[in-house]
Amino acid sequence: MATFGYPILFVFLFYVLLALSTVSNFSIAQRVVGPVAPGDGGNGRRELVPAMFVFGDSLIDNGNNNNIPSFAKANYYPYGIDFAGGPTGRFSNGYTIVDEIAVLLGLPLIPPYSQASGEDLLHGVNYASAAAGILDITGRNFVGRIPFNQQIRNFESTLDQITGNFGADHVANAIAHCIFFVGMGSNDYLNNYLMPNYNTRNVYNAEQFADLLVRQYSHQLTSLYNIGARKFAIAGVGSMACIPSILAQNPSSHCSPEVDNLLIPFNNNVKLMVDNLNGNLRGAKFTYIDNFRMIKDILSHPTSYGFSVIDRGCCGIGRNSGQITCLPFQTPCSDRDQYVFWDAFHPTAAVNIILARKAFSGNTVVAYPINIQQLASLDLEQN
């Protein structure tokens, strides 16, 4: 297999950011993607669940890395250029997938753990952290990040706080009706297995590494079950063969099927894990969101989704706008809704909204065995 790793320039980027990006509250919103601003649930929708709790990485981080010593941050313009609150720490020009899912569930946008307190906790908390992985060691090149294990511990802290205010029985019943959205695994490949300064590839082949990850993942999800979670939406890792960072590593800007071939065993194992957990954890329901299939379909049929640019980021530097990701105050493309990729690694808000809506109401091809809307409406047996 060919050797892949993030360009060294990408690590250098974050040293630049550390010096330049003290602009966490720079509020520019030339266009607003999505119907509501942060904290505003006034979308006319009935709340389908009491709350949503979110665990993941930069695809759904909304500010948890802002105040930790990390090179993985997005709290500067032009990130958030199309978001009503401006730059917040979202690695997007606007909405993330979970922002749109929150709206579809009738909830306000879910606050980051780093900022949530008091009544902010009542509709859920987002614990996601850029550079985080299933494995604690993943993402160490970015220094600070909050791995999935720590995200779970942070949820336990939230649960203790809510229980102290409302009582254990009331909270246990409410938590059992909440959605737990989990999207992990991307960094275990991009910022671990594919990194030249990690030894992982010398120890595990693709199947062995997928087995390792999913065994750990299953234990972690079971831990959430043991502390009360019952309704789980598990997002598979999206196709990464054609992201601008990977394209930029090839002088001909070709996609890398080898990268996706690494991900396929992981996603297959996660889907099997969902079946196993559904069979073994009484009173719980897990569903698998097939981001890999959805991204591949968008890239294969971009015009049918309204996109015209699939081979470069809207904001970035170098070949395919993917050798260095979006820098502070860089001028992004003006026709962002035409782009599949926002920066070297992340989709645009337009793509995120498509993925969210398919996850919410799509068929079993993209949401297995049920979609998030159906998951929300389930009346599960209580232990």
C-alpha positions as a Python dict, from the first residue, in 0.01 Angstrom:
ca = {
    (1, 'M'): (0, 0, 0),
    (2, 'A'): (119, 350, -73),
    (3, 'T'): (226, 568, 218),
    (4, 'F'): (-5, 850, 314),
    (5, 'G'): (24, 1111, 584),
    (6, 'Y'): (-80, 1466, 644),
    (7, 'P'): (160, 1710, 487),
    (8, 'I'): (402, 1851, 742),
    (9, 'L'): (274, 2191, 637),
    (10, 'F'): (-61, 2112, 795),
    (11, 'V'): (100, 2072, 1135),
    (12, 'F'): (286, 2398, 1072),
    (13, 'L'): (-46, 2564, 997),
    (14, 'F'): (-158, 2528, 1353),
    (15, 'Y'): (154, 2698, 1483),
    (16, 'V'): (51, 2986, 1261),
    (17, 'L'): (-299, 2970, 1401),
    (18, 'L'): (-173, 2975, 1757),
    (19, 'A'): (1, 3303, 1685),
    (20, 'L'): (-275, 3459, 1479),
    (21, 'S'): (-610, 3324, 1588),
    (22, 'T'): (-716, 3513, 1897),
    (23, 'V'): (-1036, 3594, 1716),
    (24, 'S'): (-1273, 3353, 1886),
    (25, 'N'): (-1558, 3599, 1887),
    (26, 'F'): (-1511, 3760, 1546),
    (27, 'S'): (-1871, 3785, 1429),
    (28, 'I'): (-1917, 3801, 1056),
    (29, 'A'): (-2215, 3637, 890),
    (30, 'Q'): (-2256, 3739, 531),
    (31, 'R'): (-2502, 3458, 467),
    (32, 'V'): (-2680, 3237, 718),
    (33, 'V'): (-2700, 2867, 641),
    (34, 'G'): (-2983, 2711, 836),
    (35, 'P'): (-3297, 2852, 987),
    (36, 'V'): (-3193, 2942, 1340),
    (37, 'A'): (-2917, 3111, 1536),
    (38, 'P'): (-2738, 2950, 1832),
    (39, 'G'): (-2968, 2892, 2128),
    (40, 'D'): (-3277, 2976, 1924),
    (41, 'G'): (-3513, 2683, 1897),
    (42, 'G'): (-3787, 2894, 1745),
    (43, 'N'): (-3824, 2689, 1431),
    (44, 'G'): (-4189, 2601, 1476),
    (45, 'R'): (-4114, 2232, 1524),
    (46, 'R'): (-4238, 2016, 1808),
    (47, 'E'): (-3957, 1870, 2017),
    (48, 'L'): (-3931, 1503, 1925),
    (49, 'V'): (-3690, 1422, 2209),
    (50, 'P'): (-3599, 1600, 2532),
    (51, 'A'): (-3234, 1649, 2429),
    (52, 'M'): (-2946, 1532, 2213),
    (53, 'F'): (-2598, 1450, 2339),
    (54, 'V'): (-2317, 1463, 2082),
    (55, 'F'): (-1978, 1286, 2080),
    (56, 'G'): (-1724, 1308, 1801),
    (57, 'D'): (-1444, 1496, 1629),
    (58, 'S'): (-1395, 1809, 1417),
    (59, 'L'): (-1682, 1717, 1187),
    (60, 'I'): (-1919, 1805, 1471),
    (61, 'D'): (-1706, 1997, 1723),
    (62, 'N'): (-1869, 2334, 1792),
    (63, 'G'): (-1615, 2499, 2018),
    (64, 'N'): (-1478, 2255, 2274),
    (65, 'N'): (-1120, 2305, 2153),
    (66, 'N'): (-1135, 2684, 2163),
    (67, 'N'): (-982, 2724, 2508),
    (68, 'I'): (-751, 2426, 2534),
    (69, 'P'): (-385, 2424, 2419),
    (70, 'S'): (-455, 2266, 2081),
    (71, 'F'): (-350, 2325, 1723),
    (72, 'A'): (-690, 2193, 1608),
    (73, 'K'): (-907, 2504, 1627),
    (74, 'A'): (-1155, 2681, 1403),
    (75, 'N'): (-1262, 2980, 1612),
    (76, 'Y'): (-1151, 3236, 1355),
    (77, 'Y'): (-1285, 3388, 1036),
    (78, 'P'): (-1360, 3267, 766),
    (79, 'Y'): (-1487, 2964, 960),
    (80, 'G'): (-1846, 3048, 1046),
    (81, 'I'): (-1879, 3298, 760),
    (82, 'D'): (-2231, 3164, 692),
    (83, 'F'): (-2325, 3098, 1053),
    (84, 'A'): (-2539, 3349, 1241),
    (85, 'G'): (-2296, 3350, 1533),
    (86, 'G'): (-1985, 3389, 1318),
    (87, 'P'): (-1677, 3180, 1409),
    (88, 'T'): (-1762, 2950, 1700),
    (89, 'G'): (-1517, 2663, 1666),
    (90, 'R'): (-1719, 2477, 1403),
    (91, 'F'): (-1499, 2341, 1123),
    (92, 'S'): (-1746, 2463, 864),
    (93, 'N'): (-1864, 2775, 689),
    (94, 'G'): (-2201, 2720, 858),
    (95, 'Y'): (-2394, 2429, 1003),
    (96, 'T'): (-2249, 2093, 1101),
    (97, 'I'): (-2449, 1773, 1061),
    (98, 'V'): (-2568, 1779, 1422),
    (99, 'D'): (-2682, 2141, 1395),
    (100, 'E'): (-2930, 2044, 1124),
    (101, 'I'): (-3033, 1728, 1309),
    (102, 'A'): (-3106, 1937, 1618),
    (103, 'V'): (-3333, 2162, 1412),
    (104, 'L'): (-3512, 1861, 1262),
    (105, 'L'): (-3566, 1723, 1613),
    (106, 'G'): (-3723, 2054, 1718),
    (107, 'L'): (-3432, 2138, 1949),
    (108, 'P'): (-3220, 2451, 1977),
    (109, 'L'): (-2861, 2417, 1859),
    (110, 'I'): (-2674, 2206, 2111),
    (111, 'P'): (-2413, 2401, 2315),
    (112, 'P'): (-2052, 2284, 2355),
    (113, 'Y'): (-1956, 2126, 2685),
    (114, 'S'): (-1695, 2398, 2736),
    (115, 'Q'): (-1967, 2663, 2750),
    (116, 'A'): (-2280, 2484, 2872),
    (117, 'S'): (-2416, 2539, 3221),
    (118, 'G'): (-2746, 2574, 3401),
    (119, 'E'): (-3047, 2569, 3170),
    (120, 'D'): (-2815, 2531, 2868),
    (121, 'L'): (-2780, 2165, 2964),
    (122, 'L'): (-3149, 2083, 2938),
    (123, 'H'): (-3161, 2027, 2561),
    (124, 'G'): (-2831, 1842, 2547),
    (125, 'V'): (-2457, 1901, 2527),
    (126, 'N'): (-2198, 1861, 2251),
    (127, 'Y'): (-1876, 1696, 2375),
    (128, 'A'): (-1706, 1658, 2034),
    (129, 'S'): (-1345, 1763, 1999),
    (130, 'A'): (-1132, 1820, 1689),
    (131, 'A'): (-848, 1565, 1652),
    (132, 'A'): (-1020, 1324, 1895),
    (133, 'G'): (-1037, 953, 1832),
    (134, 'I'): (-1163, 625, 1964),
    (135, 'L'): (-806, 562, 2083),
    (136, 'D'): (-665, 805, 2340),
    (137, 'I'): (-334, 825, 2154),
    (138, 'T'): (-498, 945, 1831),
    (139, 'G'): (-442, 1310, 1739),
    (140, 'R'): (-140, 1373, 1961),
    (141, 'N'): (24, 1581, 1684),
    (142, 'F'): (-232, 1849, 1762),
    (143, 'V'): (-143, 1837, 2134),
    (144, 'G'): (-473, 1919, 2304),
    (145, 'R'): (-789, 1723, 2217),
    (146, 'I'): (-1062, 1542, 2409),
    (147, 'P'): (-1065, 1168, 2320),
    (148, 'F'): (-1388, 970, 2326),
    (149, 'N'): (-1307, 821, 2667),
    (150, 'Q'): (-1279, 1169, 2817),
    (151, 'Q'): (-1591, 1284, 2634),
    (152, 'I'): (-1781, 1005, 2810),
    (153, 'R'): (-1640, 1116, 3145),
    (154, 'N'): (-1750, 1471, 3065),
    (155, 'F'): (-2102, 1341, 3000),
    (156, 'E'): (-2095, 1171, 3341),
    (157, 'S'): (-2010, 1509, 3494),
    (158, 'T'): (-2305, 1665, 3314),
    (159, 'L'): (-2529, 1383, 3434),
    (160, 'D'): (-2418, 1437, 3793),
    (161, 'Q'): (-2498, 1806, 3763),
    (162, 'I'): (-2843, 1749, 3615),
    (163, 'T'): (-2923, 1473, 3865),
    (164, 'G'): (-2834, 1703, 4152),
    (165, 'N'): (-3093, 1952, 4027),
    (166, 'F'): (-3377, 1724, 3921),
    (167, 'G'): (-3336, 1389, 4095),
    (168, 'A'): (-3209, 1053, 3975),
    (169, 'D'): (-3540, 895, 3870),
    (170, 'H'): (-3656, 1192, 3665),
    (171, 'V'): (-3320, 1228, 3492),
    (172, 'A'): (-3287, 854, 3417),
    (173, 'N'): (-3628, 853, 3248),
    (174, 'A'): (-3548, 1166, 3046),
    (175, 'I'): (-3202, 1045, 2938),
    (176, 'A'): (-3353, 721, 2809),
    (177, 'H'): (-3560, 927, 2561),
    (178, 'C'): (-3271, 1142, 2439),
    (179, 'I'): (-3071, 1093, 2119),
    (180, 'F'): (-2702, 1010, 2157),
    (181, 'F'): (-2524, 1100, 1833),
    (182, 'V'): (-2174, 951, 1806),
    (183, 'G'): (-1936, 1005, 1516),
    (184, 'M'): (-1586, 873, 1583),
    (185, 'G'): (-1311, 706, 1382),
    (186, 'S'): (-1195, 954, 1117),
    (187, 'N'): (-897, 1071, 1320),
    (188, 'D'): (-798, 717, 1413),
    (189, 'Y'): (-709, 689, 1045),
    (190, 'L'): (-608, 1041, 937),
    (191, 'N'): (-430, 1132, 1260),
    (192, 'N'): (-299, 794, 1364),
    (193, 'Y'): (-289, 506, 1115),
    (194, 'L'): (-192, 723, 816),
    (195, 'M'): (53, 944, 1002),
    (196, 'P'): (422, 870, 935),
    (197, 'N'): (523, 941, 1295),
    (198, 'Y'): (289, 670, 1429),
    (199, 'N'): (395, 306, 1434),
    (200, 'T'): (38, 179, 1398),
    (201, 'R'): (67, 59, 1038),
    (202, 'N'): (371, -150, 1129),
    (203, 'V'): (173, -330, 1398),
    (204, 'Y'): (-172, -376, 1240),
    (205, 'N'): (-300, -440, 891),
    (206, 'A'): (-630, -280, 788),
    (207, 'E'): (-852, -558, 921),
    (208, 'Q'): (-664, -588, 1249),
    (209, 'F'): (-680, -215, 1310),
    (210, 'A'): (-1052, -206, 1231),
    (211, 'D'): (-1105, -491, 1479),
    (212, 'L'): (-906, -308, 1745),
    (213, 'L'): (-1104, 13, 1697),
    (214, 'V'): (-1446, -148, 1697),
    (215, 'R'): (-1374, -358, 2005),
    (216, 'Q'): (-1284, -41, 2190),
    (217, 'Y'): (-1579, 146, 2036),
    (218, 'S'): (-1822, -122, 2151),
    (219, 'H'): (-1691, -100, 2509),
    (220, 'Q'): (-1724, 278, 2504),
    (221, 'L'): (-2080, 273, 2373),
    (222, 'T'): (-2170, 9, 2630),
    (223, 'S'): (-2035, 245, 2897),
    (224, 'L'): (-2280, 510, 2775),
    (225, 'Y'): (-2558, 251, 2790),
    (226, 'N'): (-2462, 161, 3146),
    (227, 'I'): (-2507, 521, 3256),
    (228, 'G'): (-2848, 557, 3095),
    (229, 'A'): (-2820, 616, 2720),
    (230, 'R'): (-3070, 418, 2512),
    (231, 'K'): (-3115, 580, 2170),
    (232, 'F'): (-2795, 586, 1966),
    (233, 'A'): (-2723, 721, 1618),
    (234, 'I'): (-2376, 597, 1517),
    (235, 'A'): (-2223, 776, 1218),
    (236, 'G'): (-1987, 576, 1000),
    (237, 'V'): (-1666, 733, 872),
    (238, 'G'): (-1721, 916, 545),
    (239, 'S'): (-1527, 848, 228),
    (240, 'M'): (-1189, 1025, 247),
    (241, 'A'): (-1028, 915, -79),
    (242, 'C'): (-1108, 1245, -249),
    (243, 'I'): (-1084, 1505, 27),
    (244, 'P'): (-860, 1798, -79),
    (245, 'S'): (-582, 1701, 162),
    (246, 'I'): (-553, 1356, 0),
    (247, 'L'): (-587, 1496, -354),
    (248, 'A'): (-307, 1745, -280),
    (249, 'Q'): (-65, 1463, -194),
    (250, 'N'): (-88, 1332, -550),
    (251, 'P'): (84, 1542, -822),
    (252, 'S'): (-203, 1455, -1057),
    (253, 'S'): (-465, 1533, -791),
    (254, 'H'): (-609, 1183, -812),
    (255, 'C'): (-829, 1030, -546),
    (256, 'S'): (-676, 754, -334),
    (257, 'P'): (-881, 433, -332),
    (258, 'E'): (-623, 293, -88),
    (259, 'V'): (-745, 531, 180),
    (260, 'D'): (-1107, 425, 140),
    (261, 'N'): (-1001, 61, 136),
    (262, 'L'): (-872, 113, 489),
    (263, 'L'): (-1204, 257, 603),
    (264, 'I'): (-1431, -9, 457),
    (265, 'P'): (-1342, -280, 714),
    (266, 'F'): (-1402, -30, 995),
    (267, 'N'): (-1742, 76, 866),
    (268, 'N'): (-1844, -285, 802),
    (269, 'N'): (-1745, -374, 1158),
    (270, 'V'): (-1934, -77, 1300),
    (271, 'K'): (-2250, -186, 1120),
    (272, 'L'): (-2208, -538, 1261),
    (273, 'M'): (-2145, -384, 1603),
    (274, 'V'): (-2478, -200, 1577),
    (275, 'D'): (-2656, -531, 1512),
    (276, 'N'): (-2477, -695, 1805),
    (277, 'L'): (-2552, -413, 2046),
    (278, 'N'): (-2916, -411, 1940),
    (279, 'G'): (-2931, -782, 2020),
    (280, 'N'): (-2742, -768, 2348),
    (281, 'L'): (-2834, -443, 2525),
    (282, 'R'): (-3188, -467, 2655),
    (283, 'G'): (-3406, -164, 2601),
    (284, 'A'): (-3158, 11, 2369),
    (285, 'K'): (-3174, 94, 1998),
    (286, 'F'): (-2871, 167, 1782),
    (287, 'T'): (-2883, 287, 1424),
    (288, 'Y'): (-2598, 321, 1175),
    (289, 'I'): (-2567, 634, 958),
    (290, 'D'): (-2382, 547, 637),
    (291, 'N'): (-2181, 864, 576),
    (292, 'F'): (-1942, 673, 352),
    (293, 'R'): (-2217, 582, 106),
    (294, 'M'): (-2371, 929, 115),
    (295, 'I'): (-2042, 1111, 50),
    (296, 'K'): (-1955, 872, -233),
    (297, 'D'): (-2292, 935, -392),
    (298, 'I'): (-2252, 1312, -370),
    (299, 'L'): (-1907, 1292, -531),
    (300, 'S'): (-2032, 1055, -802),
    (301, 'H'): (-2340, 1266, -885),
    (302, 'P'): (-2253, 1621, -773),
    (303, 'T'): (-2482, 1806, -1011),
    (304, 'S'): (-2788, 1615, -892),
    (305, 'Y'): (-2717, 1758, -547),
    (306, 'G'): (-2648, 2108, -677),
    (307, 'F'): (-2267, 2101, -661),
    (308, 'S'): (-2020, 2193, -933),
    (309, 'V'): (-1682, 2185, -752),
    (310, 'I'): (-1564, 1856, -601),
    (311, 'D'): (-1185, 1862, -642),
    (312, 'R'): (-1074, 2145, -412),
    (313, 'G'): (-1162, 2318, -92),
    (314, 'C'): (-1344, 2648, -77),
    (315, 'C'): (-1080, 2777, 166),
    (316, 'G'): (-721, 2657, 169),
    (317, 'I'): (-379, 2698, 13),
    (318, 'G'): (-181, 2504, -246),
    (319, 'R'): (-279, 2224, -480),
    (320, 'N'): (-654, 2152, -460),
    (321, 'S'): (-667, 2416, -183),
    (322, 'G'): (-567, 2123, 33),
    (323, 'Q'): (-198, 2149, 118),
    (324, 'I'): (-263, 2398, 398),
    (325, 'T'): (-613, 2426, 538),
    (326, 'C'): (-808, 2750, 580),
    (327, 'L'): (-595, 3025, 739),
    (328, 'P'): (-717, 3315, 956),
    (329, 'F'): (-883, 3589, 749),
    (330, 'Q'): (-818, 3408, 424),
    (331, 'T'): (-1074, 3497, 158),
    (332, 'P'): (-1280, 3185, 80),
    (333, 'C'): (-1466, 3110, -241),
    (334, 'S'): (-1778, 3320, -293),
    (335, 'D'): (-1999, 3040, -430),
    (336, 'R'): (-1976, 2815, -126),
    (337, 'D'): (-2300, 2631, -195),
    (338, 'Q'): (-2139, 2497, -515),
    (339, 'Y'): (-1853, 2330, -324),
    (340, 'V'): (-1855, 1988, -164),
    (341, 'F'): (-1551, 2067, 53),
    (342, 'W'): (-1511, 2371, 274),
    (343, 'D'): (-1144, 2323, 364),
    (344, 'A'): (-878, 2054, 327),
    (345, 'F'): (-1074, 1800, 534),
    (346, 'H'): (-1432, 1907, 603),
    (347, 'P'): (-1748, 1935, 393),
    (348, 'T'): (-1938, 2257, 339),
    (349, 'A'): (-2250, 2337, 535),
    (350, 'A'): (-2452, 2257, 223),
    (351, 'V'): (-2321, 1899, 231),
    (352, 'N'): (-2369, 1872, 608),
    (353, 'I'): (-2735, 1966, 572),
    (354, 'I'): (-2788, 1703, 301),
    (355, 'L'): (-2625, 1435, 517),
    (356, 'A'): (-2832, 1536, 818),
    (357, 'R'): (-3161, 1528, 633),
    (358, 'K'): (-3087, 1186, 486),
    (359, 'A'): (-2987, 1055, 829),
    (360, 'F'): (-3305, 1198, 976),
    (361, 'S'): (-3560, 1071, 725),
    (362, 'G'): (-3374, 848, 477),
    (363, 'N'): (-3431, 482, 396),
    (364, 'T'): (-3237, 181, 524),
    (365, 'V'): (-2969, 230, 258),
    (366, 'V'): (-2837, 532, 448),
    (367, 'A'): (-2981, 478, 799),
    (368, 'Y'): (-2987, 119, 922),
    (369, 'P'): (-3206, -29, 1061),
    (370, 'I'): (-3407, 291, 1116),
    (371, 'N'): (-3356, 662, 1061),
    (372, 'I'): (-3318, 923, 1333),
    (373, 'Q'): (-3678, 1039, 1307),
    (374, 'Q'): (-3794, 683, 1370),
    (375, 'L'): (-3540, 643, 1649),
    (376, 'A'): (-3674, 954, 1817),
    (377, 'S'): (-4030, 822, 1810),
    (378, 'L'): (-3950, 479, 1958),
    (379, 'D'): (-4099, 396, 2296),
    (380, 'L'): (-3830, 167, 2430),
    (381, 'E'): (-3877, -80, 2713),
    (382, 'Q'): (-3723, 52, 3033),
    (383, 'N'): (-3494, -163, 3247),
}
